[in-house]
Tab-separated table of C-alpha atoms and ligand atoms in Angstrom:
chain	number	residue	atom	x	y	z
A	1	UNK	CA	22.632	41.676	-31.844
A	2	UNK	CA	24.494	40.283	-28.623
A	3	UNK	CA	23.494	36.783	-29.492
A	4	UNK	CA	24.726	37.030	-32.948
A	5	UNK	CA	27.979	38.407	-31.640
A	6	UNK	CA	28.233	35.734	-28.729
A	7	UNK	CA	27.428	32.897	-31.557
A	8	UNK	CA	30.343	34.170	-33.748
A	9	UNK	CA	32.469	34.120	-30.603
A	10	UNK	CA	31.538	30.661	-29.346
A	11	UNK	CA	32.058	29.207	-33.034
A	12	UNK	CA	35.514	30.831	-33.543
A	13	UNK	CA	36.565	29.509	-30.206
A	14	UNK	CA	35.479	26.071	-31.139
A	15	UNK	CA	37.219	26.413	-34.346
A	16	UNK	CA	40.503	27.502	-32.709
A	17	UNK	CA	40.208	25.068	-29.920
A	18	UNK	CA	42.425	22.007	-29.149
A	19	UNK	CA	39.745	19.712	-30.710
A	20	UNK	CA	38.108	21.969	-33.375
A	21	UNK	CA	35.984	19.007	-34.855
A	22	UNK	CA	34.411	17.858	-31.461
A	23	UNK	CA	33.911	21.129	-30.260
A	24	UNK	CA	32.178	22.606	-33.304
A	25	UNK	CA	29.666	19.431	-33.294
A	26	UNK	CA	29.268	19.646	-29.640
A	27	UNK	CA	28.408	23.455	-29.673
A	28	UNK	CA	26.025	22.675	-32.382
A	29	UNK	CA	24.206	19.718	-30.778
A	30	UNK	CA	23.941	21.762	-27.229
A	31	UNK	CA	22.351	24.697	-29.095
A	32	UNK	CA	19.654	22.238	-30.773
A	33	UNK	CA	19.006	20.552	-27.601
A	34	UNK	CA	18.731	23.743	-25.547
A	35	UNK	CA	16.235	25.126	-28.028
A	36	UNK	CA	13.892	22.276	-28.248
A	37	UNK	CA	14.080	22.115	-24.355
A	38	UNK	CA	13.183	25.650	-23.981
A	39	UNK	CA	10.049	25.475	-26.082
A	40	UNK	CA	9.053	22.417	-23.966
A	41	UNK	CA	9.840	23.774	-20.750
A	42	UNK	CA	8.463	27.173	-21.751
A	43	UNK	CA	11.702	29.046	-20.603
A	44	UNK	CA	13.067	32.294	-22.149
A	45	UNK	CA	14.749	31.480	-25.493
A	46	UNK	CA	17.342	34.318	-25.480
A	47	UNK	CA	18.656	33.518	-22.053
A	48	UNK	CA	18.713	29.778	-23.059
A	49	UNK	CA	20.766	30.550	-25.974
A	50	UNK	CA	23.078	32.801	-24.398
A	51	UNK	CA	23.876	29.980	-21.960
A	52	UNK	CA	24.231	27.158	-24.568
A	53	UNK	CA	26.558	29.079	-26.763
A	54	UNK	CA	28.801	30.305	-23.783
A	55	UNK	CA	28.655	27.050	-21.821
A	56	UNK	CA	32.128	25.555	-22.768
A	57	UNK	CA	34.087	29.054	-23.376
A	58	UNK	CA	36.349	28.056	-20.413
A	59	UNK	CA	37.354	25.023	-22.332
A	60	UNK	CA	37.447	26.171	-25.941
A	61	UNK	CA	38.430	29.822	-25.752
A	62	UNK	CA	40.550	29.884	-22.292
A	63	UNK	CA	41.901	26.088	-22.914
A	64	UNK	CA	41.086	25.334	-19.234
A	65	UNK	CA	40.363	21.498	-18.878
A	66	UNK	CA	38.433	19.582	-16.337
A	67	UNK	CA	35.959	20.639	-13.655
A	68	UNK	CA	37.342	24.275	-13.552
A	69	UNK	CA	36.369	25.063	-17.247
A	70	UNK	CA	32.769	25.849	-16.046
A	71	UNK	CA	33.750	28.334	-13.523
A	72	UNK	CA	36.415	30.145	-15.642
A	73	UNK	CA	33.802	30.297	-18.543
A	74	UNK	CA	31.384	31.573	-16.340
A	75	UNK	CA	33.900	34.702	-15.499
A	76	UNK	CA	34.644	35.032	-18.957
A	77	UNK	CA	30.870	35.167	-19.963
A	78	UNK	CA	30.568	37.839	-17.263
A	79	UNK	CA	32.833	40.194	-19.083
A	80	UNK	CA	31.084	39.614	-22.459
A	81	UNK	CA	27.648	40.178	-21.161
A	82	UNK	CA	28.744	43.813	-20.025
A	83	UNK	CA	28.242	44.901	-23.821
A	84	UNK	CA	24.703	43.155	-23.796
A	85	UNK	CA	21.409	44.729	-22.957
A	86	UNK	CA	20.424	41.701	-20.651
A	87	UNK	CA	19.348	42.949	-17.148
A	88	UNK	CA	21.428	42.369	-14.173
A	89	UNK	CA	19.169	39.539	-13.040
A	90	UNK	CA	19.264	37.928	-16.579
A	91	UNK	CA	23.273	38.292	-16.503
A	92	UNK	CA	23.165	36.511	-13.274
A	93	UNK	CA	21.000	33.656	-14.455
A	94	UNK	CA	23.209	33.109	-17.421
A	95	UNK	CA	26.559	33.180	-15.301
A	96	UNK	CA	25.219	30.782	-12.774
A	97	UNK	CA	23.890	28.370	-15.354
A	98	UNK	CA	27.370	28.079	-16.978
A	99	UNK	CA	29.117	27.738	-13.696
A	100	UNK	CA	26.902	24.848	-12.510
A	101	UNK	CA	26.693	22.997	-15.984
A	102	UNK	CA	29.043	20.183	-14.994
A	103	UNK	CA	27.315	19.401	-11.832
A	104	UNK	CA	25.265	16.798	-13.146
A	105	UNK	CA	24.470	15.051	-9.865
A	106	UNK	CA	22.787	18.234	-8.427
A	107	UNK	CA	19.520	19.721	-9.135
A	108	UNK	CA	19.524	23.379	-9.391
A	109	UNK	CA	17.000	26.416	-10.875
A	110	UNK	CA	15.293	25.623	-14.339
A	111	UNK	CA	18.030	27.359	-16.364
A	112	UNK	CA	20.716	25.414	-14.967
A	113	UNK	CA	18.761	22.297	-15.332
A	114	UNK	CA	18.225	23.051	-18.900
A	115	UNK	CA	21.857	23.408	-19.975
A	116	UNK	CA	22.885	20.247	-17.821
A	117	UNK	CA	20.245	18.389	-19.620
A	118	UNK	CA	21.025	19.745	-23.150
A	119	UNK	CA	24.672	19.122	-22.417
A	120	UNK	CA	23.870	15.444	-21.555
A	121	UNK	CA	21.735	14.885	-24.397
A	122	UNK	CA	24.658	16.262	-26.752
A	123	UNK	CA	27.138	13.980	-25.140
A	124	UNK	CA	25.018	11.236	-26.201
A	125	UNK	CA	25.006	12.318	-29.716
A	126	UNK	CA	28.813	13.178	-29.578
A	127	UNK	CA	29.159	9.563	-28.873
A	128	UNK	CA	30.961	10.237	-25.495
A	129	UNK	CA	28.382	9.501	-23.018
A	130	UNK	CA	29.944	6.950	-20.439
A	131	UNK	CA	27.722	3.962	-19.660
A	132	UNK	CA	28.120	4.200	-16.160
A	133	UNK	CA	27.483	8.011	-15.886
A	134	UNK	CA	23.962	7.449	-14.425
A	135	UNK	CA	23.204	10.981	-13.642
A	136	UNK	CA	23.586	11.847	-17.525
A	137	UNK	CA	21.752	8.754	-18.355
A	138	UNK	CA	18.843	9.869	-15.947
A	139	UNK	CA	18.949	13.476	-17.206
A	140	UNK	CA	18.590	12.035	-20.985
A	141	UNK	CA	15.579	9.757	-20.203
A	142	UNK	CA	13.721	12.003	-18.066
A	143	UNK	CA	14.234	14.894	-20.894
A	144	UNK	CA	12.696	12.874	-23.397
A	145	UNK	CA	9.481	11.885	-21.321
A	146	UNK	CA	6.145	12.926	-21.919
A	147	UNK	CA	3.934	14.799	-19.252
A	148	UNK	CA	3.577	13.400	-16.140
A	149	UNK	CA	0.014	12.148	-15.536
A	150	UNK	CA	-1.934	10.107	-13.308
A	151	UNK	CA	-5.245	8.869	-14.058
A	152	UNK	CA	-8.100	6.976	-12.143
A	153	UNK	CA	-10.725	4.479	-12.959
A	154	UNK	CA	-14.319	5.177	-12.356
A	155	UNK	CA	-15.787	4.838	-9.054
A	156	UNK	CA	-17.974	1.925	-9.699
A	157	UNK	CA	-14.703	-0.102	-10.783
A	158	UNK	CA	-13.146	0.787	-7.346
A	159	UNK	CA	-16.042	-0.640	-5.726
A	160	UNK	CA	-16.035	-4.058	-7.860
A	161	UNK	CA	-12.304	-4.252	-7.219
A	162	UNK	CA	-12.670	-3.516	-3.586
A	163	UNK	CA	-15.486	-6.264	-3.167
A	164	UNK	CA	-13.341	-8.825	-5.271
A	165	UNK	CA	-10.433	-8.323	-2.811
A	166	UNK	CA	-12.664	-8.877	0.193
A	167	UNK	CA	-13.433	-12.210	-1.126
A	168	UNK	CA	-9.539	-12.995	-1.821
A	169	UNK	CA	-8.832	-12.061	1.727
A	170	UNK	CA	-11.316	-14.077	2.919
A	171	UNK	CA	-9.858	-17.326	0.824
A	172	UNK	CA	-6.393	-16.326	2.027
A	173	UNK	CA	-7.377	-16.517	5.530
A	174	UNK	CA	-9.099	-19.736	5.379
A	175	UNK	CA	-6.160	-21.454	3.273
A	176	UNK	CA	-5.285	-23.781	6.189
A	177	UNK	CA	-3.311	-25.885	3.886
A	178	UNK	CA	-0.799	-22.748	3.415
A	179	UNK	CA	-1.245	-22.034	7.208
A	180	UNK	CA	0.188	-25.463	8.168
A	181	UNK	CA	2.660	-26.092	5.448
A	182	UNK	CA	3.776	-22.645	4.410
A	183	UNK	CA	2.925	-20.407	7.393
A	184	UNK	CA	5.495	-17.595	5.927
A	185	UNK	CA	3.623	-17.211	2.539
A	186	UNK	CA	0.204	-17.444	4.657
A	187	UNK	CA	1.303	-14.475	6.702
A	188	UNK	CA	2.770	-12.505	3.731
A	189	UNK	CA	-0.472	-12.857	1.724
A	190	UNK	CA	-2.771	-11.808	4.407
A	191	UNK	CA	-0.675	-8.651	5.055
A	192	UNK	CA	-0.390	-7.710	1.504
A	193	UNK	CA	-4.240	-8.612	1.016
A	194	UNK	CA	-5.210	-6.319	4.126
A	195	UNK	CA	-2.942	-3.564	2.719
A	196	UNK	CA	-4.393	-3.563	-0.721
A	197	UNK	CA	-7.928	-3.183	0.851
A	198	UNK	CA	-6.595	-0.449	3.104
A	199	UNK	CA	-5.250	1.482	0.106
A	200	UNK	CA	-8.358	1.364	-1.960
A	201	UNK	CA	-10.406	2.625	1.079
A	202	UNK	CA	-7.933	5.083	1.681
A	203	UNK	CA	-8.681	6.858	-1.454
A	204	UNK	CA	-12.234	5.770	-2.328
A	205	UNK	CA	-13.921	6.180	1.300
A	206	UNK	CA	-11.551	8.268	3.336
A	207	UNK	CA	-14.394	8.799	5.741
A	208	UNK	CA	-14.486	4.822	6.732
A	209	UNK	CA	-11.976	5.474	9.601
A	210	UNK	CA	-13.193	2.693	11.857
A	211	UNK	CA	-12.703	0.020	9.379
A	212	UNK	CA	-9.324	1.391	8.360
A	213	UNK	CA	-8.151	1.083	11.817
A	214	UNK	CA	-9.315	-2.388	11.951
A	215	UNK	CA	-7.317	-3.342	8.939
A	216	UNK	CA	-4.324	-1.540	10.447
A	217	UNK	CA	-4.638	-3.778	13.634
A	218	UNK	CA	-5.109	-6.975	11.388
A	219	UNK	CA	-2.040	-6.094	9.461
A	220	UNK	CA	-0.156	-5.486	12.780
A	221	UNK	CA	-0.998	-8.969	14.188
A	222	UNK	CA	1.018	-10.654	11.223
A	223	UNK	CA	3.866	-7.939	11.795
A	224	UNK	CA	6.225	-9.678	14.245
A	225	UNK	CA	5.859	-13.069	12.378
A	226	UNK	CA	6.798	-11.358	9.095
A	227	UNK	CA	9.360	-9.457	10.578
A	228	UNK	CA	11.233	-12.449	11.866
A	229	UNK	CA	10.700	-14.366	8.837
A	230	UNK	CA	12.376	-11.718	6.791
A	231	UNK	CA	15.269	-11.519	9.369
A	232	UNK	CA	16.017	-15.188	9.052
A	233	UNK	CA	15.894	-15.030	5.142
A	234	UNK	CA	18.550	-12.159	5.240
A	235	UNK	CA	20.855	-13.701	7.816
A	236	UNK	CA	21.644	-17.463	8.400
A	237	UNK	CA	23.608	-16.501	11.610
A	238	UNK	CA	20.362	-16.121	13.600
A	239	UNK	CA	20.049	-18.270	16.753
A	240	UNK	CA	17.849	-21.342	16.835
A	241	UNK	CA	15.998	-19.121	19.342
A	242	UNK	CA	14.631	-17.189	16.571
A	243	UNK	CA	13.327	-19.799	14.846
A	244	UNK	CA	11.542	-21.336	17.702
A	245	UNK	CA	10.009	-18.068	18.635
A	246	UNK	CA	8.771	-17.712	14.833
A	247	UNK	CA	7.152	-21.228	14.861
A	248	UNK	CA	5.511	-20.448	17.988
A	249	UNK	CA	4.094	-17.109	16.521
A	250	UNK	CA	2.563	-19.318	13.529
A	251	UNK	CA	0.995	-21.593	15.745
A	252	UNK	CA	-0.526	-18.735	17.705
A	253	UNK	CA	-1.918	-17.005	14.512
A	254	UNK	CA	-3.200	-20.161	13.235
A	255	UNK	CA	-5.351	-21.307	16.300
A	256	UNK	CA	-6.563	-17.600	17.069
A	257	UNK	CA	-7.897	-17.096	13.449
A	258	UNK	CA	-10.853	-19.500	13.650
A	259	UNK	CA	-13.387	-19.502	10.699
A	260	UNK	CA	-15.931	-17.916	13.024
A	261	UNK	CA	-13.450	-15.013	13.624
A	262	UNK	CA	-12.623	-14.657	10.060
A	263	UNK	CA	-16.130	-14.654	9.019
A	264	UNK	CA	-16.796	-11.944	11.691
A	265	UNK	CA	-13.912	-9.898	10.224
A	266	UNK	CA	-15.158	-10.298	6.463
A	267	UNK	CA	-18.672	-9.075	7.733
A	268	UNK	CA	-17.041	-5.895	8.924
A	269	UNK	CA	-15.599	-5.325	5.416
A	270	UNK	CA	-18.926	-5.083	3.613
A	271	UNK	CA	-19.422	-1.551	3.320
A	272	UNK	CA	-22.234	0.279	1.508
A	273	UNK	CA	-20.679	2.732	-0.830
A	274	UNK	CA	-22.688	5.780	-1.336
A	275	UNK	CA	-21.552	9.132	-2.091
A	276	UNK	CA	-17.683	8.404	-2.119
A	277	UNK	CA	-15.453	9.496	-4.604
A	278	UNK	CA	-11.651	9.020	-5.254
A	279	UNK	CA	-9.332	11.849	-3.765
A	280	UNK	CA	-7.030	12.306	-6.590
A	281	UNK	CA	-4.393	14.472	-5.281
A	282	UNK	CA	-2.206	11.267	-4.869
A	283	UNK	CA	0.384	12.161	-7.438
A	284	UNK	CA	0.760	15.732	-6.034
A	285	UNK	CA	1.430	14.204	-2.525
A	286	UNK	CA	4.002	11.767	-3.974
A	287	UNK	CA	5.791	14.768	-5.636
A	288	UNK	CA	6.047	16.840	-2.579
A	289	UNK	CA	7.583	13.807	-0.602
A	290	UNK	CA	10.252	13.061	-3.237
A	291	UNK	CA	10.966	16.644	-3.535
A	292	UNK	CA	11.548	16.837	0.075
A	293	UNK	CA	13.390	13.202	0.487
A	294	UNK	CA	14.862	13.894	3.765
A	295	UNK	CA	15.707	10.589	5.869
A	296	UNK	CA	12.712	11.543	7.950
A	297	UNK	CA	10.422	11.298	5.072
A	298	UNK	CA	11.719	7.944	3.840
A	299	UNK	CA	9.001	6.071	5.649
A	300	UNK	CA	6.125	8.081	4.267
A	301	UNK	CA	7.734	7.610	0.716
A	302	UNK	CA	7.729	3.826	1.250
A	303	UNK	CA	4.068	3.674	2.228
A	304	UNK	CA	3.192	6.015	-0.686
A	305	UNK	CA	5.177	3.939	-3.025
A	306	UNK	CA	3.391	0.985	-1.957
A	307	UNK	CA	0.093	2.301	-2.521
A	308	UNK	CA	1.054	3.458	-6.112
A	309	UNK	CA	2.251	0.064	-6.802
A	310	UNK	CA	-0.934	-1.843	-5.452
A	311	UNK	CA	-3.209	0.628	-7.302
A	312	UNK	CA	-1.428	0.251	-10.449
A	313	UNK	CA	-1.293	-3.523	-10.156
A	314	UNK	CA	-5.068	-3.581	-9.704
A	315	UNK	CA	-5.755	-1.370	-12.719
A	316	UNK	CA	-7.377	1.295	-10.575
A	317	UNK	CA	-4.685	3.913	-11.377
A	318	UNK	CA	-2.650	4.540	-14.275
A	319	UNK	CA	0.778	6.641	-14.028
A	320	UNK	CA	2.633	7.734	-17.158
A	321	UNK	CA	5.268	7.953	-18.441
A	322	UNK	CA	6.326	4.441	-17.832
A	323	UNK	CA	9.842	5.310	-16.895
A	324	UNK	CA	8.305	7.145	-13.695
A	325	UNK	CA	6.187	4.000	-12.785
A	326	UNK	CA	9.442	1.852	-13.205
A	327	UNK	CA	11.247	4.262	-10.936
A	328	UNK	CA	8.631	4.355	-8.199
A	329	UNK	CA	8.530	0.571	-8.040
A	330	UNK	CA	12.252	0.351	-8.193
A	331	UNK	CA	12.648	2.933	-5.260
A	332	UNK	CA	9.709	1.063	-3.376
A	333	UNK	CA	11.590	-1.937	-3.359
A	334	UNK	CA	15.006	-0.475	-2.403
A	335	UNK	CA	13.178	1.557	0.415
A	336	UNK	CA	11.796	-1.749	1.654
A	337	UNK	CA	15.173	-3.630	1.818
A	338	UNK	CA	16.569	-0.403	3.496
A	339	UNK	CA	14.033	-0.530	5.992
A	340	UNK	CA	14.338	-4.293	6.649
A	341	UNK	CA	18.324	-3.442	7.598
A	342	UNK	CA	17.238	-0.484	9.780
A	343	UNK	CA	14.665	-2.497	11.784
A	344	UNK	CA	17.022	-5.542	12.100
A	345	UNK	CA	20.293	-3.567	12.958
A	346	UNK	CA	20.389	-5.682	16.125
A	347	UNK	CA	20.299	-8.892	14.437
A	348	UNK	CA	22.664	-7.940	11.786
A	349	UNK	CA	25.356	-6.701	14.417
A	350	UNK	CA	28.046	-9.335	13.244
A	351	UNK	CA	27.233	-9.265	9.375
A	352	UNK	CA	28.116	-7.162	6.852
A	353	UNK	CA	24.735	-5.071	7.071
A	354	UNK	CA	26.368	-1.707	7.409
A	355	UNK	CA	27.942	-2.053	3.969
A	356	UNK	CA	24.821	-3.314	2.450
A	357	UNK	CA	22.687	-0.568	4.020
A	358	UNK	CA	25.252	2.105	2.703
A	359	UNK	CA	24.965	0.569	-1.070
A	360	UNK	CA	21.313	0.562	-0.599
A	361	UNK	CA	21.104	4.128	0.591
A	362	UNK	CA	23.260	5.169	-2.628
A	363	UNK	CA	20.921	3.512	-4.937
A	364	UNK	CA	17.879	4.956	-3.183
A	365	UNK	CA	19.318	8.383	-3.587
A	366	UNK	CA	20.070	7.770	-7.415
A	367	UNK	CA	16.590	6.591	-7.751
A	368	UNK	CA	15.083	9.718	-6.268
A	369	UNK	CA	17.348	11.893	-8.278
A	370	UNK	CA	15.932	10.114	-11.157
A	371	UNK	CA	12.062	10.526	-10.251
A	372	UNK	CA	12.657	14.239	-9.290
A	373	UNK	CA	14.534	14.813	-12.773
A	374	UNK	CA	11.059	13.094	-14.361
A	375	UNK	CA	8.875	15.493	-12.292
A	376	UNK	CA	10.778	18.532	-13.016
A	377	UNK	CA	11.233	17.763	-16.849
A	378	UNK	CA	7.591	16.630	-17.454
A	379	UNK	CA	5.746	19.569	-15.457
A	380	UNK	CA	5.531	22.921	-16.907
A	381	UNK	CA	7.896	25.560	-15.396
A	382	UNK	CA	5.319	26.730	-12.871
A	383	UNK	CA	5.741	23.806	-10.899
A	384	UNK	CA	9.431	23.625	-10.983
A	385	UNK	CA	11.096	23.546	-7.543
A	386	UNK	CA	14.228	24.644	-6.149
A	387	UNK	CA	16.685	22.952	-3.887
B	1	FE2	FE1	31.232	21.721	-20.545
């Protein structure tokens, strides 16, 4: 009964508003998208309808424009709800959702999120979605994604890919032409090769701790050279001293890593895989990190993003929807650049590194928002987390 009354009230308010044509269509579009999303997310349809019908009353009925229309609309709704049989808790959910509905850059509870997403979808249909409104754009893409899933290849495939990459690493180590003529590529490829093997092992054979520690060491011995090379690429102001040191490091690595030594290393990588199985909670761990993306977590997020990148590249893992994969890879690249800037803050003292780091941080936050939205939109309500 109350919902029928509210519908009439909202329609009349739209009709007698300052822009009757736009407001009437917008109300219809928001109601349609809200109904669809409430089914998809398994939320209470009556609550969702009340929120959808009342969300813009501040503007249509009270003629309040701009940011304030949400808050005034929420107050009006509180009065209207007195005559309804919604419980006190339900009334609070409805009024909160209306009050928050234009805070598109924040993530609130599932009812608040639903009206924000439905409103964004309606804005697109109304033809008033600004191209630079990244938050509404993200909400639209995330709302239209399918279920979030992560699938793994069978164990035997993991083992064959592992063995294949052991051979690849060996060839990279022994590529003397590259070692002498393009040492920066040589270092980078070896580090990447080692990291790929470590990623496979971590999931396929978590008990192989000893060889994982070795792999860590082998990656680490390349790190300083890689770090200095990245620094020289990012800033041409670096002193000739840095270049001299870098060349020294390359020479040192080249003479240290003899054929005999490499063969010994490769020998250690020959593992008999027995009863190992893939630990498959990878996505859940990534989700937890994204949901709690504090600055302290950024490093873990970067490492986890890297392993998702390697595993999808090697065909051992499939993540869907596609938008999620793209966002993870983009976020991973941004975090990598940001990390370079942080680590090299001293070298970049006189450059514009502060501005660039600030821009990167903003892009990172946007990407995290997008991934969180996909996770929230594409999992069932029981998995919804609050801020
Ligand atoms: Fe609104």
